[in-house]
mmCIF file of C-alpha atoms in Angstrom:
data_model
loop_
_atom_site.group_PDB
_atom_site.id
_atom_site.type_symbol
_atom_site.label_atom_id
_atom_site.label_comp_id
_atom_site.label_asym_id
_atom_site.label_seq_id
_atom_site.Cartn_x
_atom_site.Cartn_y
_atom_site.Cartn_z
ATOM 1 C CA UNK A 1407 65.753 99.871 60.632
ATOM 2 C CA UNK A 1408 68.969 100.839 58.892
ATOM 3 C CA UNK A 1409 68.584 104.625 59.530
ATOM 4 C CA UNK A 1410 68.061 104.200 63.232
ATOM 5 C CA UNK A 1411 71.011 101.806 63.425
ATOM 6 C CA UNK A 1412 73.277 104.500 61.937
ATOM 7 C CA UNK A 1413 71.997 107.127 64.385
ATOM 8 C CA UNK A 1414 72.702 104.829 67.345
ATOM 9 C CA UNK A 1415 76.213 103.938 66.158
ATOM 10 C CA UNK A 1416 78.494 106.970 66.485
ATOM 11 C CA UNK A 1417 81.532 105.060 65.112
ATOM 12 C CA UNK A 1418 79.649 104.181 61.950
ATOM 13 C CA UNK A 1419 78.523 107.790 61.577
ATOM 14 C CA UNK A 1420 82.096 109.012 61.809
ATOM 15 C CA UNK A 1421 83.176 106.462 59.222
ATOM 16 C CA UNK A 1422 80.464 107.556 56.751
ATOM 17 C CA UNK A 1423 81.324 111.227 57.261
ATOM 18 C CA UNK A 1424 84.978 110.459 56.594
ATOM 19 C CA UNK A 1425 84.124 108.552 53.381
ATOM 20 C CA UNK A 1426 81.901 111.440 52.252
ATOM 21 C CA UNK A 1427 84.680 113.950 52.810
ATOM 22 C CA UNK A 1428 87.107 111.824 50.791
ATOM 23 C CA UNK A 1429 84.665 111.437 47.868
ATOM 24 C CA UNK A 1430 83.454 115.031 47.788
ATOM 25 C CA UNK A 1431 86.339 116.286 45.590
ATOM 26 C CA UNK A 1432 85.625 113.593 42.934
ATOM 27 C CA UNK A 1433 84.152 115.133 39.800
ATOM 28 C CA UNK A 1434 80.752 114.096 38.516
ATOM 29 C CA UNK A 1435 82.291 112.834 35.273
ATOM 30 C CA UNK A 1436 84.214 110.150 37.122
ATOM 31 C CA UNK A 1437 81.003 108.935 38.705
ATOM 32 C CA UNK A 1438 79.436 108.629 35.245
ATOM 33 C CA UNK A 1439 82.501 106.721 34.064
ATOM 34 C CA UNK A 1440 82.186 104.329 36.995
ATOM 35 C CA UNK A 1441 78.531 103.630 36.214
ATOM 36 C CA UNK A 1442 79.315 103.042 32.510
ATOM 37 C CA UNK A 1443 82.169 100.692 33.453
ATOM 38 C CA UNK A 1444 79.899 98.687 35.711
ATOM 39 C CA UNK A 1445 77.309 98.448 32.938
ATOM 40 C CA UNK A 1446 79.907 97.305 30.382
ATOM 41 C CA UNK A 1447 81.651 94.769 32.566
ATOM 42 C CA UNK A 1448 78.941 92.099 32.154
ATOM 43 C CA UNK A 1449 78.874 91.897 28.309
ATOM 44 C CA UNK A 1450 82.633 92.378 28.331
ATOM 45 C CA UNK A 1451 82.992 89.292 30.512
ATOM 46 C CA UNK A 1452 81.044 87.124 28.057
ATOM 47 C CA UNK A 1453 82.934 88.523 25.057
ATOM 48 C CA UNK A 1454 86.274 87.730 26.672
ATOM 49 C CA UNK A 1455 85.054 84.271 27.648
ATOM 50 C CA UNK A 1456 83.914 83.532 24.087
ATOM 51 C CA UNK A 1457 87.233 84.718 22.664
ATOM 52 C CA UNK A 1458 89.105 82.555 25.160
ATOM 53 C CA UNK A 1459 87.105 79.448 24.279
ATOM 54 C CA UNK A 1460 87.464 80.016 20.535
ATOM 55 C CA UNK A 1461 91.222 80.416 20.943
ATOM 56 C CA UNK A 1462 91.504 76.971 22.472
ATOM 57 C CA UNK A 1463 88.900 74.922 20.605
ATOM 58 C CA UNK A 1464 88.352 76.880 17.419
ATOM 59 C CA UNK A 1465 90.941 74.858 15.542
ATOM 60 C CA UNK A 1466 89.750 71.477 16.823
ATOM 61 C CA UNK A 1467 88.060 69.087 14.405
ATOM 62 C CA UNK A 1468 86.464 65.849 15.571
ATOM 63 C CA UNK A 1469 87.355 62.464 14.139
ATOM 64 C CA UNK A 1470 86.031 61.879 10.656
ATOM 65 C CA UNK A 1471 83.105 59.454 10.412
ATOM 66 C CA UNK A 1472 83.370 57.341 7.285
ATOM 67 C CA UNK A 1473 80.232 55.516 6.152
ATOM 68 C CA UNK A 1474 81.040 52.494 4.035
ATOM 69 C CA UNK A 1475 78.288 50.951 1.984
ATOM 70 C CA UNK A 1476 78.079 47.200 2.441
ATOM 71 C CA UNK A 1477 78.565 45.420 -0.860
ATOM 72 C CA UNK A 1478 75.847 42.806 -1.223
ATOM 73 C CA UNK A 1479 76.183 40.020 -3.720
ATOM 74 C CA UNK A 1480 73.133 39.640 -5.972
ATOM 75 C CA UNK A 1481 70.982 36.530 -5.794
ATOM 76 C CA UNK A 1482 72.115 33.755 -8.127
ATOM 77 C CA UNK A 1483 69.878 31.321 -10.001
ATOM 78 C CA UNK A 1484 71.808 28.082 -9.589
ATOM 79 C CA UNK A 1485 69.537 25.705 -11.494
ATOM 80 C CA UNK A 1486 66.029 25.160 -12.795
ATOM 81 C CA UNK A 1487 64.271 22.100 -14.114
ATOM 82 C CA UNK A 1488 60.962 20.802 -15.508
ATOM 83 C CA UNK A 1489 59.422 17.470 -14.439
ATOM 84 C CA UNK A 1490 56.915 15.427 -16.413
ATOM 85 C CA UNK A 1491 54.292 13.740 -14.202
ATOM 86 C CA UNK A 1492 51.559 11.238 -15.137
ATOM 87 C CA UNK A 1493 48.406 12.335 -17.017
ATOM 88 C CA UNK A 1494 50.013 15.210 -18.939
ATOM 89 C CA UNK A 1495 50.911 17.008 -15.718
ATOM 90 C CA UNK A 1496 54.095 19.024 -15.312
ATOM 91 C CA UNK A 1497 55.961 20.784 -12.519
ATOM 92 C CA UNK A 1498 59.367 22.280 -11.877
ATOM 93 C CA UNK A 1499 61.688 24.007 -9.481
ATOM 94 C CA UNK A 1500 64.256 26.785 -9.267
ATOM 95 C CA UNK A 1501 67.165 26.923 -6.832
ATOM 96 C CA UNK A 1502 68.459 30.351 -5.766
ATOM 97 C CA UNK A 1503 71.623 31.098 -3.807
ATOM 98 C CA UNK A 1504 72.038 34.009 -1.389
ATOM 99 C CA UNK A 1505 75.749 34.326 -0.612
ATOM 100 C CA UNK A 1506 75.266 37.205 1.861
ATOM 101 C CA UNK A 1507 75.725 35.834 5.372
ATOM 102 C CA UNK A 1508 74.178 38.824 7.198
ATOM 103 C CA UNK A 1509 71.584 39.948 4.662
ATOM 104 C CA UNK A 1510 68.390 38.314 3.505
ATOM 105 C CA UNK A 1511 65.208 39.165 1.630
ATOM 106 C CA UNK A 1512 61.889 39.464 3.433
ATOM 107 C CA UNK A 1513 59.820 39.424 0.240
ATOM 108 C CA UNK A 1514 61.310 38.505 -3.123
ATOM 109 C CA UNK A 1515 58.867 38.717 -6.015
ATOM 110 C CA UNK A 1516 59.475 36.506 -9.042
ATOM 111 C CA UNK A 1517 57.756 35.522 -12.289
ATOM 112 C CA UNK A 1518 57.910 32.124 -13.970
ATOM 113 C CA UNK A 1519 56.557 30.790 -17.245
ATOM 114 C CA UNK A 1520 56.497 27.256 -18.714
ATOM 115 C CA UNK A 1521 56.768 27.492 -22.497
ATOM 116 C CA UNK A 1522 57.072 25.320 -25.572
ATOM 117 C CA UNK A 1523 59.928 25.669 -28.032
ATOM 118 C CA UNK A 1524 57.521 27.580 -30.239
ATOM 119 C CA UNK A 1525 57.075 30.237 -27.557
ATOM 120 C CA UNK A 1526 53.598 29.217 -26.405
ATOM 121 C CA UNK A 1527 53.107 29.934 -22.704
ATOM 122 C CA UNK A 1528 51.443 26.995 -20.969
ATOM 123 C CA UNK A 1529 51.521 28.261 -17.383
ATOM 124 C CA UNK A 1530 52.709 31.500 -15.786
ATOM 125 C CA UNK A 1531 52.378 33.360 -12.499
ATOM 126 C CA UNK A 1532 53.988 35.987 -10.291
ATOM 127 C CA UNK A 1533 54.620 35.090 -6.661
ATOM 128 C CA UNK A 1534 56.871 36.001 -3.729
ATOM 129 C CA UNK A 1535 58.961 34.258 -1.085
ATOM 130 C CA UNK A 1536 61.479 35.019 1.652
ATOM 131 C CA UNK A 1537 65.159 34.143 1.268
ATOM 132 C CA UNK A 1538 67.309 33.546 4.332
ATOM 133 C CA UNK A 1539 70.872 34.871 4.683
ATOM 134 C CA UNK A 1540 73.611 32.518 3.509
ATOM 135 C CA UNK A 1541 71.186 29.958 2.099
ATOM 136 C CA UNK A 1542 70.082 28.111 -1.013
ATOM 137 C CA UNK A 1543 66.359 28.561 -1.598
ATOM 138 C CA UNK A 1544 64.437 25.764 -3.297
ATOM 139 C CA UNK A 1545 61.337 27.229 -4.959
ATOM 140 C CA UNK A 1546 58.871 24.498 -5.874
ATOM 141 C CA UNK A 1547 56.694 25.625 -8.772
ATOM 142 C CA UNK A 1548 53.078 24.413 -8.830
ATOM 143 C CA UNK A 1549 52.061 21.565 -11.113
ATOM 144 C CA UNK A 1550 49.731 22.114 -14.071
ATOM 145 C CA UNK A 1551 48.161 20.102 -16.882
ATOM 146 C CA UNK A 1552 48.651 20.855 -20.575
ATOM 147 C CA UNK A 1553 48.120 19.090 -23.885
ATOM 148 C CA UNK A 1554 51.647 20.033 -24.973
ATOM 149 C CA UNK A 1555 54.805 19.400 -23.003
ATOM 150 C CA UNK A 1556 56.761 22.465 -21.811
ATOM 151 C CA UNK A 1557 60.323 22.697 -23.058
ATOM 152 C CA UNK A 1558 61.490 25.951 -21.461
ATOM 153 C CA UNK A 1559 61.220 27.460 -18.001
ATOM 154 C CA UNK A 1560 61.624 31.231 -17.871
ATOM 155 C CA UNK A 1561 62.284 32.581 -14.390
ATOM 156 C CA UNK A 1562 62.781 36.259 -13.535
ATOM 157 C CA UNK A 1563 63.567 37.889 -10.200
ATOM 158 C CA UNK A 1564 62.103 41.312 -9.510
ATOM 159 C CA UNK A 1565 64.174 43.962 -7.749
ATOM 160 C CA UNK A 1566 65.779 42.621 -4.582
ATOM 161 C CA UNK A 1567 65.654 44.554 -1.300
ATOM 162 C CA UNK A 1568 68.138 43.165 1.228
ATOM 163 C CA UNK A 1569 67.629 43.676 4.956
ATOM 164 C CA UNK A 1570 69.947 42.764 7.818
ATOM 165 C CA UNK A 1571 69.203 39.498 9.563
ATOM 166 C CA UNK A 1572 67.336 39.827 12.880
ATOM 167 C CA UNK A 1573 68.605 38.369 16.137
ATOM 168 C CA UNK A 1574 66.062 35.554 16.105
ATOM 169 C CA UNK A 1575 66.996 32.176 14.624
ATOM 170 C CA UNK A 1576 65.310 28.809 14.185
ATOM 171 C CA UNK A 1577 66.877 25.434 14.867
ATOM 172 C CA UNK A 1578 65.529 21.992 13.955
ATOM 173 C CA UNK A 1579 66.548 18.375 14.164
ATOM 174 C CA UNK A 1580 65.378 16.399 11.129
ATOM 175 C CA UNK A 1581 64.587 12.772 12.001
ATOM 176 C CA UNK A 1582 63.597 9.500 10.309
ATOM 177 C CA UNK A 1583 63.484 10.465 6.635
ATOM 178 C CA UNK A 1584 62.402 7.503 4.481
ATOM 179 C CA UNK A 1585 61.926 7.138 0.718
ATOM 180 C CA UNK A 1586 59.460 4.547 -0.646
ATOM 181 C CA UNK A 1587 59.456 4.372 -4.426
ATOM 182 C CA UNK A 1588 56.706 1.848 -5.176
ATOM 183 C CA UNK A 1589 54.680 1.098 -8.304
ATOM 184 C CA UNK A 1590 51.722 3.128 -7.037
ATOM 185 C CA UNK A 1591 53.827 6.216 -6.340
ATOM 186 C CA UNK A 1592 56.743 7.801 -4.520
ATOM 187 C CA UNK A 1593 56.285 8.586 -0.826
ATOM 188 C CA UNK A 1594 58.753 10.502 1.358
ATOM 189 C CA UNK A 1595 58.073 10.543 5.099
ATOM 190 C CA UNK A 1596 60.003 12.441 7.731
ATOM 191 C CA UNK A 1597 59.849 14.307 11.036
ATOM 192 C CA UNK A 1598 61.594 17.224 12.670
ATOM 193 C CA UNK A 1599 61.903 18.545 16.208
ATOM 194 C CA UNK A 1600 61.560 22.213 17.111
ATOM 195 C CA UNK A 1601 64.670 23.060 19.149
ATOM 196 C CA UNK A 1602 63.721 26.688 19.818
ATOM 197 C CA UNK A 1603 62.099 27.792 23.107
ATOM 198 C CA UNK A 1604 59.072 29.157 21.213
ATOM 199 C CA UNK A 1605 56.122 27.940 19.210
ATOM 200 C CA UNK A 1606 56.725 28.552 15.495
ATOM 201 C CA UNK A 1607 53.547 29.674 13.767
ATOM 202 C CA UNK A 1608 54.575 28.347 10.338
ATOM 203 C CA UNK A 1609 57.403 26.135 9.110
ATOM 204 C CA UNK A 1610 57.952 25.731 5.365
ATOM 205 C CA UNK A 1611 59.249 22.279 4.431
ATOM 206 C CA UNK A 1612 60.446 21.856 0.827
ATOM 207 C CA UNK A 1613 61.910 18.507 -0.188
ATOM 208 C CA UNK A 1614 64.321 17.552 -2.949
ATOM 209 C CA UNK A 1615 64.592 13.905 -4.041
ATOM 210 C CA UNK A 1616 67.934 12.766 -5.502
ATOM 211 C CA UNK A 1617 69.155 9.846 -7.583
ATOM 212 C CA UNK A 1618 72.452 8.016 -7.119
ATOM 213 C CA UNK A 1619 74.232 10.630 -9.261
ATOM 214 C CA UNK A 1620 73.153 13.352 -6.786
ATOM 215 C CA UNK A 1621 70.749 14.871 -9.308
ATOM 216 C CA UNK A 1622 67.333 16.190 -8.290
ATOM 217 C CA UNK A 1623 64.643 13.992 -9.819
ATOM 218 C CA UNK A 1624 61.582 15.238 -7.884
ATOM 219 C CA UNK A 1625 60.543 18.092 -5.599
ATOM 220 C CA UNK A 1626 57.588 18.813 -3.362
ATOM 221 C CA UNK A 1627 56.479 21.272 -0.702
ATOM 222 C CA UNK A 1628 54.375 21.423 2.441
ATOM 223 C CA UNK A 1629 54.109 23.611 5.529
ATOM 224 C CA UNK A 1630 53.211 23.009 9.162
ATOM 225 C CA UNK A 1631 51.492 25.415 11.557
ATOM 226 C CA UNK A 1632 51.998 26.060 15.268
ATOM 227 C CA UNK A 1633 54.895 23.728 15.988
ATOM 228 C CA UNK A 1634 55.479 23.975 19.725
ATOM 229 C CA UNK A 1635 58.830 24.111 21.461
ATOM 230 C CA UNK A 1636 60.446 20.643 21.750
ATOM 231 C CA UNK A 1637 57.608 19.142 19.674
ATOM 232 C CA UNK A 1638 58.415 16.493 17.059
ATOM 233 C CA UNK A 1639 56.126 16.843 14.034
ATOM 234 C CA UNK A 1640 55.750 14.125 11.389
ATOM 235 C CA UNK A 1641 54.729 14.701 7.767
ATOM 236 C CA UNK A 1642 54.956 13.112 4.324
ATOM 237 C CA UNK A 1643 54.904 13.890 0.601
ATOM 238 C CA UNK A 1644 53.462 11.765 -2.187
ATOM 239 C CA UNK A 1645 53.696 11.635 -5.982
ATOM 240 C CA UNK A 1646 51.103 10.015 -8.288
ATOM 241 C CA UNK A 1647 53.620 7.541 -9.733
ATOM 242 C CA UNK A 1648 57.098 6.123 -9.185
ATOM 243 C CA UNK A 1649 60.088 8.379 -9.863
ATOM 244 C CA UNK A 1650 62.932 6.723 -11.713
ATOM 245 C CA UNK A 1651 66.179 6.678 -9.769
ATOM 246 C CA UNK A 1652 64.835 8.176 -6.528
ATOM 247 C CA UNK A 1653 67.050 6.953 -3.663
ATOM 248 C CA UNK A 1654 67.234 9.694 -1.031
ATOM 249 C CA UNK A 1655 65.495 12.889 0.044
ATOM 250 C CA UNK A 1656 66.863 16.115 1.483
ATOM 251 C CA UNK A 1657 64.579 18.166 3.764
ATOM 252 C CA UNK A 1658 65.426 21.655 4.996
ATOM 253 C CA UNK A 1659 62.770 23.243 7.235
ATOM 254 C CA UNK A 1660 62.647 27.018 6.792
ATOM 255 C CA UNK A 1661 61.234 29.757 9.001
ATOM 256 C CA UNK A 1662 60.568 33.310 7.863
ATOM 257 C CA UNK A 1663 62.684 35.052 10.509
ATOM 258 C CA UNK A 1664 61.755 38.420 8.958
ATOM 259 C CA UNK A 1665 58.131 37.947 10.051
ATOM 260 C CA UNK A 1666 57.782 39.526 13.550
ATOM 261 C CA UNK A 1667 54.925 37.170 14.406
ATOM 262 C CA UNK A 1668 56.632 33.914 13.414
ATOM 263 C CA UNK A 1669 57.707 33.051 16.986
ATOM 264 C CA UNK A 1670 55.088 32.835 19.741
ATOM 265 C CA UNK A 1671 55.223 32.147 23.452
ATOM 266 C CA UNK A 1672 53.159 29.349 25.001
ATOM 267 C CA UNK A 1673 50.264 31.776 25.412
ATOM 268 C CA UNK A 1674 50.147 32.233 21.649
ATOM 269 C CA UNK A 1675 51.395 35.840 21.814
ATOM 270 C CA UNK A 1676 54.309 36.765 19.540
ATOM 271 C CA UNK A 1677 57.645 36.195 21.247
ATOM 272 C CA UNK A 1678 58.951 39.472 22.630
ATOM 273 C CA UNK A 1679 55.491 41.047 23.003
ATOM 274 C CA UNK A 1680 54.161 42.459 26.270
ATOM 275 C CA UNK A 1681 52.809 38.992 27.078
ATOM 276 C CA UNK A 1682 56.339 37.606 26.983
ATOM 277 C CA UNK A 1683 58.630 40.301 28.355
ATOM 278 C CA UNK A 1684 58.348 44.016 29.204
ATOM 279 C CA UNK A 1685 59.018 46.470 26.427
#
């Protein structure tokens, strides 16, 4: 052990005796001072370190972060119109413009009412739709029958909540659109090809029929489910009678890109789910 090692080492013993002789004259007060100094050196070190750091970085201020609110243009009602159909049946449409290229509306509620000049409401309802960024939305209003003809179409948008467009997009190739305006009715037939790598669970397909003056003279709406990637889907619209002046039709397939389940892989799972790629 240590004690035996000292006894066996005469040189070490002499050294310790010499140190003891040198320290013997030191007063007890100095020993107390040494102990206090050793106790105070640790907190003193941290206090000096803190003061040093504050001296160098205390006056530093990081770069200012400025948050700028994105100004979004409100939705615009471009036009609205009432159509008279055979057998005292009426319909109409409203076209809305969203000028925001990066912002759309996942669910826009609206209210419409067909009225007479006297203020009698013939048909009214509240519904909702999605509106894509940087688009013109054609809202086809449902047909109804009434003894009196409507003269006014009131259309009101509820509060709009814009959200940023997601990364997903839909791409189509519209093919073979034909317009047949015969005595027994107007028929528009067309087809489109799904150019995305996914199955689209629902595609909305509104149609606007124009005359030679580029005015809308008829509208209609349908939707198609589960359109597979690279699939070409055919469809058609029909009206109960001929439409005066109808010469061409414009079809714009729409996909609700704000719906997380709108795109599906071949297995039928939503695109981007665990069945498609790891989370």
